[in-house]
Coordinates of C-alpha atoms in Angstrom, one line a residue:
M1435 CA -1.2 25.0 21.6
G1436 CA -0.8 25.0 17.5
F1437 CA -3.2 27.7 16.4
G1438 CA -0.4 29.4 14.5
L1439 CA 0.2 26.3 12.5
L1440 CA -3.7 25.9 12.1
I1441 CA -3.7 29.5 10.4
A1442 CA -0.6 28.8 8.3
G1443 CA -2.2 25.4 7.2
F1444 CA -5.5 26.9 5.9
I1445 CA -3.8 29.7 4.2
L1446 CA -1.8 27.1 2.1
L1447 CA -5.2 25.8 1.1
S1448 CA -6.6 29.1 -0.3
N1449 CA -5.0 28.9 -3.8
P1450 CA -7.1 27.7 -6.9
V1451 CA -5.9 24.2 -8.3
I1452 CA -5.5 23.4 -11.9
M1453 CA -5.1 19.8 -13.0
L1454 CA -1.9 20.7 -15.0
P1455 CA 1.3 18.6 -14.2
I1456 CA 3.7 20.2 -11.7
F1457 CA 2.4 23.6 -11.8
G1458 CA -1.4 23.1 -11.0
D1459 CA -1.0 23.6 -7.2
I1460 CA 1.0 26.7 -6.4
L1461 CA 0.8 26.3 -2.9
P1462 CA 1.0 22.5 -1.9
D1463 CA -2.0 21.2 -0.2
A1464 CA -0.2 18.4 1.4
V1465 CA 1.9 20.7 3.2
G1466 CA -1.1 22.8 4.3
F1467 CA -2.9 19.6 5.9
F1468 CA 0.3 18.4 7.5
L1469 CA 0.7 21.8 9.2
I1470 CA -3.0 21.6 10.3
A1471 CA -2.4 18.0 11.6
A1472 CA 0.6 19.1 13.5
G1473 CA -1.1 22.1 15.1
L1474 CA -3.9 19.8 16.5
T1475 CA -1.2 17.3 17.9
K1476 CA -1.3 18.5 21.5
L1477 CA -5.0 18.9 21.5
S1478 CA -5.7 15.8 20.0
A1479 CA -3.9 14.1 23.1
F1480 CA -7.0 14.7 25.4
I1481 CA -9.9 15.9 23.2
G1482 CA -11.3 12.8 21.2
K1483 CA -13.1 15.0 18.2
I1484 CA -9.8 16.9 17.6
S1485 CA -8.1 13.6 17.6
E1486 CA -10.6 12.4 14.9
A1487 CA -10.2 15.7 13.1
R1488 CA -6.4 15.3 13.0
D1489 CA -6.7 11.8 11.7
G1490 CA -9.0 13.3 9.0
F1491 CA -6.5 15.9 7.9
I1492 CA -3.6 13.4 7.8
K1493 CA -5.5 11.2 5.4
L1494 CA -6.3 14.4 3.4
A1495 CA -2.6 15.1 3.2
F1496 CA -1.9 11.8 2.0
T1497 CA -4.5 12.0 -0.6
E1498 CA -2.9 15.3 -1.8
V1499 CA 0.6 13.6 -2.2
A1500 CA -1.4 10.7 -4.3
K1501 CA -3.0 13.6 -6.2
F1502 CA 0.4 15.3 -6.9
V1503 CA 1.9 12.0 -8.3
A1504 CA -1.1 11.7 -10.4
M1505 CA -0.8 15.1 -11.8
L1506 CA 2.9 14.3 -12.7
A1507 CA 1.6 11.3 -14.7
L1508 CA -0.6 13.5 -16.8
V1509 CA 2.4 14.2 -18.8
M1510 CA 2.0 10.8 -20.2
M1511 CA -1.8 10.6 -20.3
S1512 CA -4.5 11.9 -22.7
G1513 CA -6.7 15.0 -21.8
S1514 CA -9.7 12.9 -21.1
A1515 CA -7.8 11.7 -17.9
K1516 CA -7.9 14.9 -16.2
P1517 CA -11.6 15.2 -15.7
L1518 CA -11.5 11.6 -14.2
L1519 CA -8.8 12.7 -11.8
A1520 CA -10.5 16.0 -10.9
L1521 CA -13.6 14.1 -10.2
V1522 CA -12.1 11.1 -8.1
F1523 CA -9.7 13.4 -6.1
G1524 CA -12.6 15.9 -5.7
V1525 CA -15.0 13.3 -4.2
L1526 CA -12.2 11.9 -1.8
E1527 CA -11.2 15.2 -0.6
A1528 CA -15.0 16.2 0.2
M1529 CA -15.4 12.8 1.9
F1530 CA -12.5 13.5 4.2
F1531 CA -12.6 17.4 4.5
I1532 CA -16.1 17.9 5.7
P1533 CA -16.0 15.4 8.6
A1534 CA -12.5 16.5 9.5
V1535 CA -13.9 20.2 9.8
L1536 CA -17.0 19.3 11.6
N1537 CA -14.9 17.2 14.2
L1538 CA -12.5 20.3 14.6
F1539 CA -15.0 22.8 15.4
E1540 CA -17.0 20.3 17.7
G1541 CA -13.7 19.6 19.5
L1542 CA -13.2 23.3 19.8
S1543 CA -16.8 24.1 21.0
F1544 CA -16.0 21.3 23.8
A1545 CA -12.5 22.8 24.6
G1546 CA -14.2 26.1 25.0
L1547 CA -16.9 24.8 27.3
W1548 CA -14.6 22.5 29.4
Y1549 CA -11.6 24.9 29.9
G1550 CA -13.1 28.2 29.7
G1551 CA -12.5 29.4 26.4
T1552 CA -14.4 33.1 25.8
A1553 CA -13.1 33.6 22.2
V1554 CA -14.4 30.2 20.9
Y1555 CA -18.0 31.6 21.8
A1556 CA -17.5 35.2 20.6
K1557 CA -20.3 36.5 18.7
R1558 CA -20.8 39.2 16.2
T1559 CA -23.9 41.6 16.0
V1560 CA -25.4 41.9 12.4
A1561 CA -27.6 44.8 11.9
R1562 CA -29.9 44.6 9.0
K1563 CA -32.6 47.3 7.8
G1564 CA -36.0 46.6 7.1
R1565 CA -39.5 47.9 6.8
K1566 CA -42.1 47.7 9.1
A1567 CA -45.8 48.7 8.6
V1568 CA -47.3 51.2 10.9
V1569 CA -50.9 52.4 10.9
R1570 CA -51.1 56.2 11.7
D1571 CA -54.5 58.2 11.6
G1572 CA -56.2 55.3 9.8
K1573 CA -53.4 55.4 7.2
K1574 CA -51.0 52.4 6.7
T1575 CA -47.4 53.5 6.3
F1576 CA -43.8 51.8 6.2
E1577 CA -41.1 52.9 8.4
T1578 CA -37.5 51.8 8.1
V1579 CA -36.1 50.0 11.1
E1580 CA -32.9 48.4 11.9
K1581 CA -32.9 44.7 13.1
T1582 CA -30.1 43.1 15.0
R1583 CA -29.1 39.5 15.7
E1584 CA -26.1 38.0 17.0
I1585 CA -24.0 35.3 15.1
E1586 CA -21.5 33.2 16.5
Q1587 CA -18.1 33.3 14.9
L1588 CA -17.3 29.8 15.2
A1589 CA -20.4 28.7 13.2
V1590 CA -19.5 31.6 10.7
V1591 CA -16.1 30.2 10.2
R1592 CA -17.0 26.6 9.9
R1593 CA -19.6 27.4 7.2
T1594 CA -16.9 29.6 5.3
I1595 CA -14.3 26.8 5.4
I1596 CA -16.4 24.1 4.1
F1597 CA -18.0 26.4 1.3
F1598 CA -14.7 27.6 0.1
Y1599 CA -13.3 24.1 0.0
L1600 CA -16.3 22.8 -2.0
L1601 CA -15.9 25.8 -4.4
R1602 CA -12.4 25.1 -4.9
I1603 CA -13.1 21.4 -5.9
V1604 CA -15.8 22.6 -8.3
S1605 CA -13.7 25.1 -9.7
T1606 CA -11.0 22.4 -10.3
L1607 CA -13.6 20.0 -12.1
V1608 CA -15.7 22.2 -14.2
P1609 CA -13.0 23.4 -16.6
E1610 CA -11.7 19.9 -17.4
L1611 CA -15.1 18.8 -18.4
A1612 CA -14.8 20.5 -21.6
E1613 CA -12.5 17.6 -22.2
L1614 CA -15.6 15.2 -22.6
Q1615 CA -17.2 17.1 -25.6
L1616 CA -15.6 14.8 -28.1
Y1617 CA -18.3 15.8 -30.8
D1618 CA -16.2 14.6 -33.5
Y1619 CA -17.5 11.1 -32.5
L1620 CA -20.8 11.7 -32.0
G1621 CA -22.1 12.2 -35.6
T1622 CA -22.0 15.1 -38.1
V1623 CA -19.6 17.9 -37.2
D1624 CA -21.1 21.3 -37.8
R1625 CA -18.6 24.1 -38.7
M1626 CA -20.6 26.5 -36.3
A1627 CA -20.2 23.9 -33.5
L1628 CA -18.3 25.4 -30.4
D1629 CA -15.0 23.4 -29.5
F1630 CA -15.2 24.0 -25.7
V1631 CA -11.5 22.8 -25.3
R1632 CA -10.3 25.8 -26.9
F1633 CA -11.9 27.9 -23.8
K1634 CA -10.2 26.1 -21.2
P1635 CA -7.6 28.6 -20.5
L1636 CA -10.5 31.2 -20.3
F1637 CA -12.5 28.8 -18.0
Y1638 CA -9.1 28.3 -15.8
I1639 CA -8.7 32.2 -15.5
L1640 CA -12.6 32.8 -14.5
F1641 CA -12.7 29.9 -12.1
A1642 CA -9.4 31.1 -10.6
I1643 CA -10.5 34.6 -10.2
L1644 CA -13.6 33.2 -8.4
V1645 CA -11.4 31.1 -6.0
I1646 CA -8.9 33.9 -5.3
A1647 CA -11.8 36.3 -4.5
F1648 CA -13.5 34.0 -2.0
G1649 CA -10.0 32.8 -0.8
I1650 CA -9.5 36.2 0.6
V1651 CA -12.7 36.1 2.5
F1652 CA -11.6 32.6 3.8
I1653 CA -8.1 33.6 5.0
V1654 CA -9.4 36.9 7.0
R1655 CA -11.9 34.9 8.7
T1656 CA -10.0 31.9 9.4
A1657 CA -7.0 33.9 10.6
R1658 CA -9.3 36.3 12.6
F1659 CA -10.8 33.4 14.4
F1660 CA -8.0 31.2 15.1
G1661 CA -5.9 34.2 16.0
A1662 CA -8.6 35.2 18.7
L1663 CA -8.2 31.8 20.1
R1664 CA -4.3 32.1 20.3
G1665 CA -4.9 35.4 22.0
D1666 CA -7.2 34.0 24.8
K1667 CA -4.6 33.9 27.4
P1668 CA -6.7 32.2 30.1
F1669 CA -7.9 29.5 27.5
I1670 CA -4.4 28.8 26.4
A1671 CA -3.1 28.5 30.0
A1672 CA -5.9 26.0 31.0
L1673 CA -5.2 23.9 28.0
E1674 CA -1.4 23.9 28.6
D1675 CA -1.8 23.0 31.9
K1676 CA -3.9 20.0 31.0
Y1677 CA -1.3 18.9 28.6
N1678 CA 1.7 19.5 31.0
R1679 CA 0.1 17.8 33.8
D1680 CA -1.6 14.7 32.4
I1681 CA 0.0 14.0 29.0
L1682 CA 3.8 14.9 29.0
P1683 CA 4.5 12.5 32.0
R1684 CA 3.3 9.6 30.0
T1685 CA 6.2 8.6 28.0
T1686 CA 4.5 5.5 26.6
Y1687 CA 1.8 7.8 25.2
F1688 CA 4.4 9.3 23.0
I1689 CA 6.1 6.0 22.1
A1690 CA 2.6 4.8 20.9
K1691 CA 2.0 7.8 18.8
R1692 CA 5.5 7.9 17.1
M1693 CA 5.2 4.1 16.5
K1694 CA 1.8 4.4 15.1
L1695 CA 3.1 6.9 12.4
V1696 CA 6.0 4.3 11.8
L1697 CA 3.3 1.4 11.0
A1698 CA 1.3 3.8 9.0
F1699 CA 4.1 4.9 6.7
F1700 CA 5.3 1.4 6.2
A1701 CA 1.9 0.3 5.3
L1702 CA 1.7 3.0 2.7
S1703 CA 5.0 2.1 1.4
A1704 CA 3.7 -1.4 0.7
A1705 CA 0.7 0.0 -1.0
A1706 CA 2.7 2.1 -3.2
S1707 CA 5.0 -0.8 -4.3
F1708 CA 2.9 -1.5 -7.3
I1709 CA 4.1 -1.5 -11.0
L1710 CA 1.9 0.8 -12.9
P1711 CA 3.0 1.1 -16.3
I1712 CA 1.7 3.8 -18.8
D1713 CA 3.1 3.3 -22.3
N1714 CA 5.6 0.8 -20.8
V1715 CA 7.0 3.3 -18.3
N1716 CA 6.4 2.5 -14.6
V1717 CA 4.8 5.9 -13.4
L1718 CA 4.6 4.8 -9.8
V1719 CA 8.3 5.4 -9.2
G1720 CA 9.9 3.2 -6.7
A1721 CA 11.1 6.4 -4.9
V1722 CA 7.5 6.8 -3.6
S1723 CA 7.6 3.5 -1.9
S1724 CA 11.0 4.0 -0.8
G1725 CA 10.6 7.5 0.4
L1726 CA 7.6 6.5 2.5
L1727 CA 9.9 3.7 4.2
I1728 CA 12.7 6.0 4.7
T1729 CA 10.2 8.2 6.6
A1730 CA 9.2 5.2 8.7
G1731 CA 12.8 4.3 9.2
V1732 CA 13.8 7.7 10.4
L1733 CA 11.0 8.0 13.0
M1734 CA 12.1 4.5 14.5
L1735 CA 15.7 5.6 14.9
K1736 CA 14.6 7.0 17.9
Y1737 CA 14.0 3.8 19.6
E1738 CA 16.1 1.3 17.4
R1739 CA 19.5 2.5 15.8
S1740 CA 19.7 -0.7 13.5
A1741 CA 16.9 1.2 11.4
V1742 CA 19.6 3.2 9.8
W1743 CA 20.5 0.3 7.4
S1744 CA 16.9 0.3 6.2
V1745 CA 17.2 3.9 5.7
I1746 CA 20.5 3.8 3.7
L1747 CA 19.2 0.9 1.4
A1748 CA 16.0 2.8 0.7
A1749 CA 17.7 5.9 0.0
A1750 CA 19.9 3.9 -2.6
R1751 CA 16.9 2.4 -4.1
C1752 CA 15.3 6.0 -4.5
V1753 CA 18.3 7.2 -6.5
L1754 CA 18.4 4.3 -8.8
S1755 CA 14.7 4.2 -9.3
V1756 CA 14.9 7.7 -10.6
L1757 CA 17.6 6.7 -13.0
N1758 CA 15.8 3.8 -14.2
T1759 CA 12.6 5.9 -14.9
I1760 CA 14.8 8.1 -17.0
G1761 CA 16.0 5.1 -18.7
Q1762 CA 12.6 3.5 -19.4
I1763 CA 11.4 6.9 -20.9
R1764 CA 14.5 7.1 -23.2
Y1765 CA 14.3 3.5 -24.2
F1766 CA 10.5 3.4 -25.0
N1767 CA 10.8 6.7 -26.9
D1768 CA 13.1 5.2 -29.5
Y1769 CA 11.8 1.6 -29.4
S1770 CA 8.5 -0.4 -29.1
A1771 CA 8.1 -3.1 -26.5
D1772 CA 8.7 -5.8 -29.0
A1773 CA 11.8 -4.4 -30.6
V1774 CA 14.0 -6.4 -28.3
L1775 CA 13.2 -9.5 -30.6
R1776 CA 14.4 -8.1 -33.8
V1777 CA 16.9 -5.0 -33.1
S1778 CA 20.2 -5.8 -31.5
D1779 CA 20.6 -2.2 -30.3
A1780 CA 17.1 -2.6 -28.6
Y1781 CA 18.0 -5.7 -27.4
S1782 CA 21.4 -4.7 -25.5
R1783 CA 19.6 -1.6 -24.2
Y1784 CA 16.4 -3.3 -22.9
Y1785 CA 18.3 -6.0 -21.0
G1786 CA 20.6 -3.4 -19.4
L1787 CA 17.8 -1.7 -18.3
A1788 CA 16.2 -4.8 -17.0
M1789 CA 19.5 -5.7 -15.0
R1790 CA 19.4 -2.1 -13.4
E1791 CA 15.7 -2.7 -12.3
V1792 CA 16.7 -6.0 -10.8
L1793 CA 19.3 -4.2 -8.7
E1794 CA 16.7 -1.7 -7.7
Y1795 CA 14.3 -4.2 -6.4
V1796 CA 16.9 -6.2 -4.6
L1797 CA 17.7 -2.9 -2.7
A1798 CA 13.9 -2.4 -2.1
L1799 CA 13.7 -6.0 -0.7
A1800 CA 16.8 -5.6 1.4
S1801 CA 15.4 -2.3 3.0
V1802 CA 12.0 -3.9 3.8
L1803 CA 13.7 -7.0 5.4
F1804 CA 16.0 -4.7 7.5
F1805 CA 13.0 -2.7 8.5
F1806 CA 11.3 -5.8 9.7
V1807 CA 14.2 -6.7 11.7
S1808 CA 14.5 -3.3 13.4
L1809 CA 10.6 -3.3 14.1
M1810 CA 10.9 -6.5 15.8
K1811 CA 13.6 -5.3 18.0
A1812 CA 11.5 -2.1 18.8
V1813 CA 8.6 -4.1 19.7
K1814 CA 10.4 -6.0 22.1
A1815 CA 11.7 -3.2 23.9
H1816 CA 8.3 -1.4 24.0
L1817 CA 6.6 -4.5 25.5
E1818 CA 8.7 -4.3 28.6
I1819 CA 7.6 -0.6 29.5
C1820 CA 4.0 -0.6 27.8
G1821 CA 1.0 -2.2 29.2
I1822 CA 0.0 -3.1 32.8
Q1823 CA 3.1 -3.3 34.8
T1824 CA 1.9 -5.4 37.8
D1825 CA 1.4 -9.1 38.0
N1826 CA -1.4 -10.9 39.8
A1827 CA -2.9 -14.2 40.2
M1828 CA -5.3 -13.6 37.1
Y1829 CA -2.5 -11.7 35.0
S1830 CA 1.0 -12.5 34.1
K1831 CA 2.8 -9.6 32.2
R1832 CA 5.6 -11.8 31.2
N1833 CA 3.4 -14.4 29.6
R1834 CA 1.1 -11.7 27.9
D1835 CA 4.1 -10.0 26.5
L1836 CA 5.6 -13.3 25.1
E1837 CA 2.3 -14.1 23.5
T1838 CA 2.2 -10.7 22.0
Y1839 CA 6.0 -11.0 20.8
N1840 CA 5.3 -14.4 19.3
A1841 CA 2.1 -13.0 17.4
V1842 CA 3.9 -10.0 16.0
G1843 CA 6.8 -12.3 15.1
G1844 CA 4.6 -14.5 13.1
R1845 CA 3.0 -11.5 11.2
L1846 CA 6.3 -10.3 10.4
L1847 CA 7.7 -13.4 9.3
L1848 CA 4.8 -14.1 6.9
A1849 CA 5.1 -10.5 5.6
S1850 CA 8.9 -11.2 4.8
I1851 CA 8.0 -14.1 2.8
L1852 CA 5.4 -12.1 0.7
A1853 CA 7.9 -9.4 0.2
I1854 CA 10.3 -11.7 -1.1
L1855 CA 7.9 -13.2 -3.5
N1856 CA 6.8 -9.8 -4.5
Y1857 CA 10.1 -8.3 -5.2
V1858 CA 11.4 -11.7 -6.9
I1859 CA 8.2 -11.4 -9.3
S1860 CA 9.0 -7.5 -9.8
C1861 CA 12.5 -8.6 -10.6
S1862 CA 11.5 -10.9 -13.4
Y1863 CA 8.8 -8.3 -14.9
R1864 CA 11.0 -7.0 -17.7
Y1865 CA 12.2 -10.4 -18.6
L1866 CA 8.7 -12.0 -18.7
A1867 CA 7.2 -8.9 -20.6
V1868 CA 8.9 -9.9 -23.6
D1869 CA 7.0 -13.0 -24.0
L1870 CA 4.2 -13.1 -21.5
S1871 CA 1.3 -10.7 -22.3
L1872 CA -0.2 -11.4 -18.7
V1873 CA 2.8 -10.6 -16.7
L1874 CA 1.2 -7.2 -15.4
V1875 CA -1.5 -9.3 -14.2
L1876 CA 0.7 -11.7 -12.4
T1877 CA 2.7 -9.1 -10.7
T1878 CA -0.1 -6.9 -9.7
A1879 CA -2.0 -9.9 -8.2
V1880 CA 1.2 -10.7 -6.1
T1881 CA 1.8 -6.9 -5.0
I1882 CA -1.9 -6.9 -3.9
V1883 CA -1.5 -9.8 -1.6
Y1884 CA 1.7 -8.5 -0.3
A1885 CA 0.6 -5.0 0.3
A1886 CA -2.8 -6.1 1.7
Y1887 CA -1.1 -8.4 4.3
A1888 CA 1.5 -5.6 5.0
V1889 CA -1.3 -3.3 6.0
Y1890 CA -2.9 -6.0 7.9
A1891 CA 0.2 -6.9 9.8
M1892 CA 0.9 -3.2 10.7
H1893 CA -2.7 -2.9 11.7
T1894 CA -2.4 -6.0 14.1
I1895 CA 1.0 -4.6 15.8
D1896 CA -0.8 -1.4 16.3
D1897 CA -4.0 -2.9 17.9
Q1898 CA -2.1 -5.4 20.0
L1899 CA 0.4 -3.1 21.4
Y1900 CA 0.4 0.6 20.7
D1901 CA -3.4 1.3 20.4
K1902 CA -3.8 0.1 24.0
E1903 CA -1.5 2.7 25.5
I1904 CA -3.5 5.6 24.0
E1905 CA -6.9 3.9 24.9
M1906 CA -5.5 3.4 28.6
F1907 CA -5.2 7.0 28.8

């Protein structure tokens, strides 16, 4: 039932994290959270709290992806950006992680009660020596006695997981606070003053040792608990019987779950389509947006084969976006932004780069439009098999499906128009940047509108069609 994946996922969270580009996270947290979410997939189908926990771990996985991209961008940022990123992502991780873990163990507690899980409620006897006052022959003496009490393993493991993860967040943030000293700008500099930035390597080592030490306890307790659940044969048999009897026959349930992922990945793809320049280099590489679109397209291929064109075009855009990023770095290492106005070599290189970026955004737009066409076809096919299948005097499935289809079509048509506008503005970015200082504000405003409406459109499709299939269960 996925408990092995839970163990593997939590193990991948056991390492210290240092805010250094590329090498800061030895074991990828995003992979760990995706493994945990995958391990909860079956249980989430019929236990509400487990479903909420799974959603929380998926949010954490995407947060870690964003954190990894931000850490790559640290190559081009000042040192003071590190504590900001550590604080922002630390707060986000805590906000998502604590409710997800609490929901996970509440769901496991319900499952153990409902499906006869003995390992869930296993207890451990803890003995502790103490002193007891005794009066003998009129004299007060103290005797050593042994006190015992029983502790639920579930509560211990839950506290251990939350404590360790919060410790890891703090251990990532505290060493970076040395960057905020900046005493050179606060008055007279004393030659005896300590420059804490010089001690950062030592801070890294000390906090890494602390995290590793507690990480061993974290791994042992987590693996032992979920391993015991995995070995509880009657409990696992009851869960599998429930899943095979009530979940597997519902094909529309699995369609809805898969299409919810498709819609979510496209919404993230639209949200990642911003131009985010640092020193004139777009650090939000187009491969991020198109990579998410490729994931959405591949998931939809099972229901609509025409999505392959969206995948192919997005893959071509990924390759071209990486080449363009390399070209941006090389150009702006040699010339400033306004060198194009007075240096002939800069002029030819800059506008050559601009033309390649135009091609990149044309491919991005084409991949999005093909995706919308494929999504519309998939929705049409799913309307026929989803929802209430009977007609009566009060309800007409044909009319209801037609109404939903028209609503979805209207949302996707407007999303297509906004996508065209967004990528046209993106194509003109390099050309306008030479003379128009506010071009970034313009492109950002347009992308915000496009991304916001794309997220709204995907949510509307989900709410009108796919959410209902899961709610019906």
